[in-house]
Amino acid sequence: MLEPEALDHLAPDDPVAQRSRRDLRRVNAFMGARGILERALTRALGDTAARPLRVLELGCGDGRLMLGVAQHRGTRWPSVQLDLLDRQPIVDAATIAAYAAAGWQARPMVADVLDWAAASGDGEHWDLVVANLFLHHFEGEALRRVLGGCVSRASALAACEPRRSRFALAASHLIFFLGANAVTRRDGVLSVRAGFVGAELSEAWPGGPGAWRLDEYDEGLFTHCLCASRVGATS
Ligand SMILES: C[S@@+](CC[C@H](N)C(=O)[O-])C[C@H]1O[C@@H](n2cnc3c(N)ncnc32)[C@H](O)[C@@H]1O
């Protein structure tokens, strides 16, 4: 049974939440999240990265992690239209402007992911869905619904999640060394407990692999990834 993370229930303008989101940036930097995510994107997309891309990030938080990807990728992905979905309105105008400076056209979308997943009849489609530290907020039927949204609305998925290991759990108790506040410290431990191992994400893929190529692996010390591509979409 998942225990809810505190940050999800704090108002966006609560100073404790704002501090915790800054902590999250340090945690991502410590975990090497940008590089891990970039490699997952390349794995999920294959050759499709040569043409203009429509990308959606689920549970984007403040949108700063993908901004790092945009600034690093720059002209290697000539035209990216990025939708940044989160339940909370926390992507600010300065972040959107920074995307524009990096050559990406970004737009915040304030929505619950389960509503997004259920709205598959609206005709919207993305080349790639991205998620970082997000899928572990869901289990069972809710996780299958989120993944089902990707199956019906996207050509590829790159997800980087906490790895549920003893080592990661021990490390999650030490994030006060990164200056994290009480919310981040508690949520960090809950995230690892809710994380994934082995083929758990592939096994939750609705209908099994079928027309999808699923690639689930560990990277670094703390991260567990799923890259999924619709067969035929990347060549
Ligand atoms: C641990 S944070 C990760 C943020 C960002 N991906 C990162 O790596 O910095 C999880 C994010 O998911 C969002 N979230 C949680 N449940 C959600 C839901 N049902 N629909 C949309 N967003 C949700 C939270 O608001 C939060 O910003």
mmCIF file of C-alpha atoms and ligand atoms in Angstrom:
data_model
loop_
_atom_site.group_PDB
_atom_site.id
_atom_site.type_symbol
_atom_site.label_atom_id
_atom_site.label_comp_id
_atom_site.label_asym_id
_atom_site.label_seq_id
_atom_site.Cartn_x
_atom_site.Cartn_y
_atom_site.Cartn_z
ATOM 1 C CA MET A 1 0.000 0.000 0.000
ATOM 2 C CA LEU A 2 1.506 3.357 -1.079
ATOM 3 C CA GLU A 3 1.990 6.026 1.562
ATOM 4 C CA PRO A 4 1.228 9.498 0.157
ATOM 5 C CA GLU A 5 4.201 11.840 -0.238
ATOM 6 C CA ALA A 6 3.869 15.093 1.727
ATOM 7 C CA LEU A 7 4.978 17.379 -1.117
ATOM 8 C CA ASP A 8 1.983 16.291 -3.228
ATOM 9 C CA HIS A 9 -0.355 17.730 -0.594
ATOM 10 C CA LEU A 10 1.327 21.056 0.132
ATOM 11 C CA ALA A 11 0.167 24.232 -1.615
ATOM 12 C CA PRO A 12 2.549 25.397 -4.356
ATOM 13 C CA ASP A 13 3.231 28.693 -2.550
ATOM 14 C CA ASP A 14 3.907 27.044 0.828
ATOM 15 C CA PRO A 15 7.548 27.937 1.693
ATOM 16 C CA VAL A 16 8.104 24.368 2.948
ATOM 17 C CA ALA A 17 7.003 23.009 -0.454
ATOM 18 C CA GLN A 18 9.139 25.548 -2.296
ATOM 19 C CA ARG A 19 12.159 24.530 -0.251
ATOM 20 C CA SER A 20 11.414 20.845 -0.860
ATOM 21 C CA ARG A 21 11.261 21.432 -4.636
ATOM 22 C CA ARG A 22 14.676 23.105 -4.447
ATOM 23 C CA ASP A 23 15.900 20.075 -2.473
ATOM 24 C CA LEU A 24 14.577 17.853 -5.249
ATOM 25 C CA ARG A 25 16.790 19.662 -7.752
ATOM 26 C CA ARG A 26 19.821 18.855 -5.592
ATOM 27 C CA VAL A 27 18.671 15.246 -5.196
ATOM 28 C CA ASN A 28 18.283 14.956 -8.994
ATOM 29 C CA ALA A 29 21.742 16.483 -9.497
ATOM 30 C CA PHE A 30 23.252 14.072 -6.947
ATOM 31 C CA MET A 31 21.579 11.096 -8.660
ATOM 32 C CA GLY A 32 22.789 12.207 -12.112
ATOM 33 C CA ALA A 33 19.140 12.387 -13.218
ATOM 34 C CA ARG A 34 19.664 14.600 -16.272
ATOM 35 C CA GLY A 35 22.202 12.282 -17.869
ATOM 36 C CA ILE A 36 20.174 9.172 -17.004
ATOM 37 C CA LEU A 37 17.028 10.754 -18.448
ATOM 38 C CA GLU A 38 18.818 11.872 -21.616
ATOM 39 C CA ARG A 39 20.142 8.383 -22.237
ATOM 40 C CA ALA A 40 16.665 6.957 -21.650
ATOM 41 C CA LEU A 41 15.177 9.437 -24.149
ATOM 42 C CA THR A 42 17.707 8.397 -26.770
ATOM 43 C CA ARG A 43 16.970 4.722 -26.098
ATOM 44 C CA ALA A 44 13.216 5.250 -26.331
ATOM 45 C CA LEU A 45 13.302 7.477 -29.408
ATOM 46 C CA GLY A 46 15.944 5.916 -31.630
ATOM 47 C CA ASP A 47 16.156 7.750 -34.958
ATOM 48 C CA THR A 48 12.937 9.701 -34.472
ATOM 49 C CA ALA A 49 14.978 12.402 -32.713
ATOM 50 C CA ALA A 50 15.998 13.682 -36.137
ATOM 51 C CA ARG A 51 12.617 15.296 -36.781
ATOM 52 C CA PRO A 52 10.465 17.787 -34.859
ATOM 53 C CA LEU A 53 9.185 16.241 -31.680
ATOM 54 C CA ARG A 54 6.138 16.644 -29.546
ATOM 55 C CA VAL A 55 7.088 15.673 -25.982
ATOM 56 C CA LEU A 56 5.052 15.494 -22.775
ATOM 57 C CA GLU A 57 6.513 15.304 -19.282
ATOM 58 C CA LEU A 58 4.210 13.760 -16.668
ATOM 59 C CA GLY A 59 4.586 15.029 -13.082
ATOM 60 C CA CYS A 60 7.129 17.608 -14.236
ATOM 61 C CA GLY A 61 7.328 19.475 -10.907
ATOM 62 C CA ASP A 62 8.953 22.853 -11.518
ATOM 63 C CA GLY A 63 10.019 21.769 -15.031
ATOM 64 C CA ARG A 64 13.705 22.381 -14.327
ATOM 65 C CA LEU A 65 14.977 18.860 -14.946
ATOM 66 C CA MET A 66 13.837 18.799 -18.588
ATOM 67 C CA LEU A 67 15.135 22.360 -18.922
ATOM 68 C CA GLY A 68 18.585 20.908 -18.215
ATOM 69 C CA VAL A 69 17.963 18.361 -21.000
ATOM 70 C CA ALA A 70 16.850 21.151 -23.371
ATOM 71 C CA GLN A 71 19.943 23.225 -22.612
ATOM 72 C CA HIS A 72 22.235 20.238 -23.070
ATOM 73 C CA ARG A 73 20.518 18.812 -26.178
ATOM 74 C CA GLY A 74 20.035 22.208 -27.808
ATOM 75 C CA THR A 75 20.262 22.003 -31.552
ATOM 76 C CA ARG A 76 20.642 18.211 -31.614
ATOM 77 C CA TRP A 77 16.847 18.157 -31.407
ATOM 78 C CA PRO A 78 16.000 21.000 -33.776
ATOM 79 C CA SER A 79 12.375 21.533 -32.884
ATOM 80 C CA VAL A 80 10.733 20.392 -29.656
ATOM 81 C CA GLN A 81 7.288 21.278 -28.480
ATOM 82 C CA LEU A 82 7.154 20.312 -24.799
ATOM 83 C CA ASP A 83 4.040 20.026 -22.644
ATOM 84 C CA LEU A 84 4.776 20.084 -18.912
ATOM 85 C CA LEU A 85 2.008 18.339 -16.987
ATOM 86 C CA ASP A 86 1.636 18.528 -13.231
ATOM 87 C CA ARG A 87 -1.321 18.620 -10.863
ATOM 88 C CA GLN A 88 0.131 21.772 -9.318
ATOM 89 C CA PRO A 89 0.792 25.078 -11.138
ATOM 90 C CA ILE A 90 4.513 25.322 -10.403
ATOM 91 C CA VAL A 91 6.210 25.883 -13.750
ATOM 92 C CA ASP A 92 6.974 29.609 -13.705
ATOM 93 C CA ALA A 93 7.329 32.108 -16.532
ATOM 94 C CA ALA A 94 11.112 32.323 -16.097
ATOM 95 C CA THR A 95 11.388 28.566 -16.721
ATOM 96 C CA ILE A 96 9.254 28.801 -19.874
ATOM 97 C CA ALA A 97 11.442 31.697 -21.073
ATOM 98 C CA ALA A 98 14.574 29.624 -20.396
ATOM 99 C CA TYR A 99 13.146 26.826 -22.575
ATOM 100 C CA ALA A 100 12.548 29.361 -25.348
ATOM 101 C CA ALA A 101 16.156 30.549 -25.029
ATOM 102 C CA ALA A 102 17.239 26.906 -25.443
ATOM 103 C CA GLY A 103 15.098 26.649 -28.593
ATOM 104 C CA TRP A 104 12.263 24.570 -27.125
ATOM 105 C CA GLN A 105 8.663 25.706 -27.092
ATOM 106 C CA ALA A 106 7.304 24.736 -23.641
ATOM 107 C CA ARG A 107 3.806 25.018 -22.215
ATOM 108 C CA PRO A 108 2.552 24.169 -18.704
ATOM 109 C CA MET A 109 -0.467 21.853 -18.417
ATOM 110 C CA VAL A 110 -2.121 21.776 -14.993
ATOM 111 C CA ALA A 111 -3.976 18.458 -14.812
ATOM 112 C CA ASP A 112 -4.245 15.202 -12.919
ATOM 113 C CA VAL A 113 -2.463 12.475 -14.876
ATOM 114 C CA LEU A 114 -5.392 10.094 -14.435
ATOM 115 C CA ASP A 115 -7.654 12.625 -16.193
ATOM 116 C CA TRP A 116 -5.027 12.966 -18.940
ATOM 117 C CA ALA A 117 -4.883 9.173 -19.304
ATOM 118 C CA ALA A 118 -8.665 8.939 -19.531
ATOM 119 C CA ALA A 119 -8.941 11.661 -22.199
ATOM 120 C CA SER A 120 -7.540 9.533 -25.024
ATOM 121 C CA GLY A 121 -10.420 10.488 -27.338
ATOM 122 C CA ASP A 122 -9.299 14.128 -27.629
ATOM 123 C CA GLY A 123 -7.068 13.464 -30.656
ATOM 124 C CA GLU A 124 -3.829 14.613 -28.984
ATOM 125 C CA HIS A 125 -0.708 12.527 -29.579
ATOM 126 C CA TRP A 126 2.897 12.840 -28.395
ATOM 127 C CA ASP A 127 6.053 11.341 -29.939
ATOM 128 C CA LEU A 128 7.453 10.832 -26.461
ATOM 129 C CA VAL A 129 6.202 10.835 -22.879
ATOM 130 C CA VAL A 130 8.819 11.441 -20.174
ATOM 131 C CA ALA A 131 8.561 10.856 -16.430
ATOM 132 C CA ASN A 132 11.128 11.308 -13.690
ATOM 133 C CA LEU A 133 10.404 10.270 -10.084
ATOM 134 C CA PHE A 134 6.725 10.109 -10.952
ATOM 135 C CA LEU A 135 5.338 6.640 -11.797
ATOM 136 C CA HIS A 136 6.104 5.403 -8.281
ATOM 137 C CA HIS A 137 3.225 7.587 -7.054
ATOM 138 C CA PHE A 138 0.941 4.909 -8.534
ATOM 139 C CA GLU A 139 0.435 1.180 -8.125
ATOM 140 C CA GLY A 140 -1.925 -1.515 -9.334
ATOM 141 C CA GLU A 141 -4.855 -0.307 -11.416
ATOM 142 C CA ALA A 142 -3.853 3.389 -11.206
ATOM 143 C CA LEU A 143 -0.354 2.590 -12.559
ATOM 144 C CA ARG A 144 -1.902 0.559 -15.386
ATOM 145 C CA ARG A 145 -4.165 3.519 -16.213
ATOM 146 C CA VAL A 146 -1.203 5.905 -16.433
ATOM 147 C CA LEU A 147 0.719 3.443 -18.638
ATOM 148 C CA GLY A 148 -2.476 2.856 -20.645
ATOM 149 C CA GLY A 149 -2.589 6.605 -21.331
ATOM 150 C CA CYS A 150 0.918 6.314 -22.794
ATOM 151 C CA VAL A 151 -0.091 3.315 -24.929
ATOM 152 C CA SER A 152 -3.071 5.139 -26.415
ATOM 153 C CA ARG A 153 -1.572 8.640 -26.660
ATOM 154 C CA ALA A 154 2.153 8.304 -27.391
ATOM 155 C CA SER A 155 4.738 6.550 -29.555
ATOM 156 C CA ALA A 156 7.374 6.187 -26.845
ATOM 157 C CA LEU A 157 7.915 6.469 -23.085
ATOM 158 C CA ALA A 158 11.074 7.135 -21.075
ATOM 159 C CA ALA A 159 10.567 6.823 -17.310
ATOM 160 C CA CYS A 160 13.269 7.071 -14.624
ATOM 161 C CA GLU A 161 12.136 6.029 -11.164
ATOM 162 C CA PRO A 162 13.574 5.232 -7.742
ATOM 163 C CA ARG A 163 15.081 1.761 -7.494
ATOM 164 C CA ARG A 164 13.662 -0.218 -4.579
ATOM 165 C CA SER A 165 16.878 -1.631 -3.153
ATOM 166 C CA ARG A 166 18.421 -1.907 0.299
ATOM 167 C CA PHE A 167 21.285 0.309 -0.787
ATOM 168 C CA ALA A 168 18.957 3.028 -2.135
ATOM 169 C CA LEU A 169 16.840 2.812 1.022
ATOM 170 C CA ALA A 170 19.908 3.259 3.226
ATOM 171 C CA ALA A 171 21.043 6.207 1.081
ATOM 172 C CA SER A 172 17.574 7.796 1.236
ATOM 173 C CA HIS A 173 18.009 8.083 5.019
ATOM 174 C CA LEU A 174 21.126 10.183 4.416
ATOM 175 C CA ILE A 175 19.723 12.936 2.206
ATOM 176 C CA PHE A 176 19.983 15.394 5.062
ATOM 177 C CA PHE A 177 23.628 15.582 3.939
ATOM 178 C CA LEU A 178 22.269 17.386 0.851
ATOM 179 C CA GLY A 179 20.601 19.936 3.119
ATOM 180 C CA ALA A 180 17.105 18.499 2.533
ATOM 181 C CA ASN A 181 14.214 19.612 4.728
ATOM 182 C CA ALA A 182 11.944 17.270 6.714
ATOM 183 C CA VAL A 183 9.437 16.902 3.854
ATOM 184 C CA THR A 184 12.119 15.900 1.347
ATOM 185 C CA ARG A 185 13.757 13.542 3.844
ATOM 186 C CA ARG A 186 10.485 11.717 4.529
ATOM 187 C CA ASP A 187 9.362 11.702 0.883
ATOM 188 C CA GLY A 188 12.764 10.401 -0.197
ATOM 189 C CA VAL A 189 12.391 7.302 1.974
ATOM 190 C CA LEU A 190 8.779 6.760 0.827
ATOM 191 C CA SER A 191 9.863 7.125 -2.815
ATOM 192 C CA VAL A 192 12.431 4.357 -2.530
ATOM 193 C CA ARG A 193 9.935 2.078 -0.770
ATOM 194 C CA ALA A 194 7.458 2.752 -3.609
ATOM 195 C CA GLY A 195 10.127 2.317 -6.301
ATOM 196 C CA PHE A 196 10.568 -0.487 -8.815
ATOM 197 C CA VAL A 197 12.866 -3.441 -9.471
ATOM 198 C CA GLY A 198 13.277 -6.190 -12.048
ATOM 199 C CA ALA A 199 10.528 -6.180 -14.664
ATOM 200 C CA GLU A 200 7.794 -4.679 -12.491
ATOM 201 C CA LEU A 201 7.005 -1.822 -14.875
ATOM 202 C CA SER A 202 6.975 -4.072 -17.958
ATOM 203 C CA GLU A 203 4.662 -6.459 -16.126
ATOM 204 C CA ALA A 204 2.270 -3.558 -15.464
ATOM 205 C CA TRP A 205 2.277 -2.590 -19.166
ATOM 206 C CA PRO A 206 -1.355 -2.899 -20.297
ATOM 207 C CA GLY A 207 -1.895 -5.924 -22.522
ATOM 208 C CA GLY A 208 1.797 -6.984 -22.304
ATOM 209 C CA PRO A 209 4.416 -5.865 -24.840
ATOM 210 C CA GLY A 210 2.333 -6.582 -28.004
ATOM 211 C CA ALA A 211 3.184 -3.802 -30.447
ATOM 212 C CA TRP A 212 5.676 -2.271 -27.999
ATOM 213 C CA ARG A 213 9.349 -2.871 -27.378
ATOM 214 C CA LEU A 214 9.934 -2.705 -23.608
ATOM 215 C CA ASP A 215 13.394 -2.125 -22.183
ATOM 216 C CA GLU A 216 13.585 -2.074 -18.368
ATOM 217 C CA TYR A 217 16.931 -1.670 -16.620
ATOM 218 C CA ASP A 218 18.810 -0.208 -13.657
ATOM 219 C CA GLU A 219 21.119 2.754 -14.107
ATOM 220 C CA GLY A 220 23.500 4.345 -11.624
ATOM 221 C CA LEU A 221 23.105 3.485 -7.965
ATOM 222 C CA PHE A 222 19.542 4.564 -7.359
ATOM 223 C CA THR A 223 17.557 4.605 -10.610
ATOM 224 C CA HIS A 224 15.312 2.117 -12.387
ATOM 225 C CA CYS A 225 14.173 2.943 -15.932
ATOM 226 C CA LEU A 226 11.575 1.820 -18.421
ATOM 227 C CA CYS A 227 11.928 2.760 -22.083
ATOM 228 C CA ALA A 228 9.019 1.758 -24.272
ATOM 229 C CA SER A 229 8.693 2.302 -28.011
ATOM 230 C CA ARG A 230 5.926 1.418 -30.365
ATOM 231 C CA VAL A 231 7.376 -1.146 -32.780
ATOM 232 C CA GLY A 232 7.977 0.560 -36.107
ATOM 233 C CA ALA A 233 7.828 4.067 -34.619
ATOM 234 C CA THR A 234 11.589 4.507 -34.253
ATOM 235 C CA SER A 235 12.834 3.323 -37.642
HETATM 236 C C1 LIG B 1 8.648 13.705 -6.784
HETATM 237 S S1 LIG B 1 7.957 15.027 -7.734
HETATM 238 C C2 LIG B 1 8.989 14.914 -9.208
HETATM 239 C C3 LIG B 1 9.038 16.192 -9.972
HETATM 240 C C4 LIG B 1 9.964 16.192 -11.213
HETATM 241 N N1 LIG B 1 9.586 15.146 -12.145
HETATM 242 C C5 LIG B 1 11.408 16.056 -10.812
HETATM 243 O O1 LIG B 1 12.039 15.048 -11.100
HETATM 244 O O2 LIG B 1 11.917 17.023 -10.208
HETATM 245 C C6 LIG B 1 6.410 14.346 -8.306
HETATM 246 C C7 LIG B 1 5.517 15.351 -9.001
HETATM 247 O O3 LIG B 1 4.334 14.678 -9.425
HETATM 248 C C8 LIG B 1 3.216 15.538 -9.241
HETATM 249 N N2 LIG B 1 2.019 14.675 -9.120
HETATM 250 C C9 LIG B 1 1.739 13.778 -8.152
HETATM 251 N N3 LIG B 1 0.568 13.156 -8.401
HETATM 252 C C10 LIG B 1 0.108 13.663 -9.577
HETATM 253 C C11 LIG B 1 -1.042 13.411 -10.373
HETATM 254 N N4 LIG B 1 -1.962 12.530 -9.990
HETATM 255 N N5 LIG B 1 -1.178 14.094 -11.527
HETATM 256 C C12 LIG B 1 -0.248 15.001 -11.925
HETATM 257 N N6 LIG B 1 0.862 15.287 -11.205
HETATM 258 C C13 LIG B 1 1.039 14.633 -10.040
HETATM 259 C C14 LIG B 1 3.542 16.324 -7.997
HETATM 260 O O4 LIG B 1 2.845 17.552 -7.954
HETATM 261 C C15 LIG B 1 5.052 16.500 -8.133
HETATM 262 O O5 LIG B 1 5.379 17.731 -8.776
#
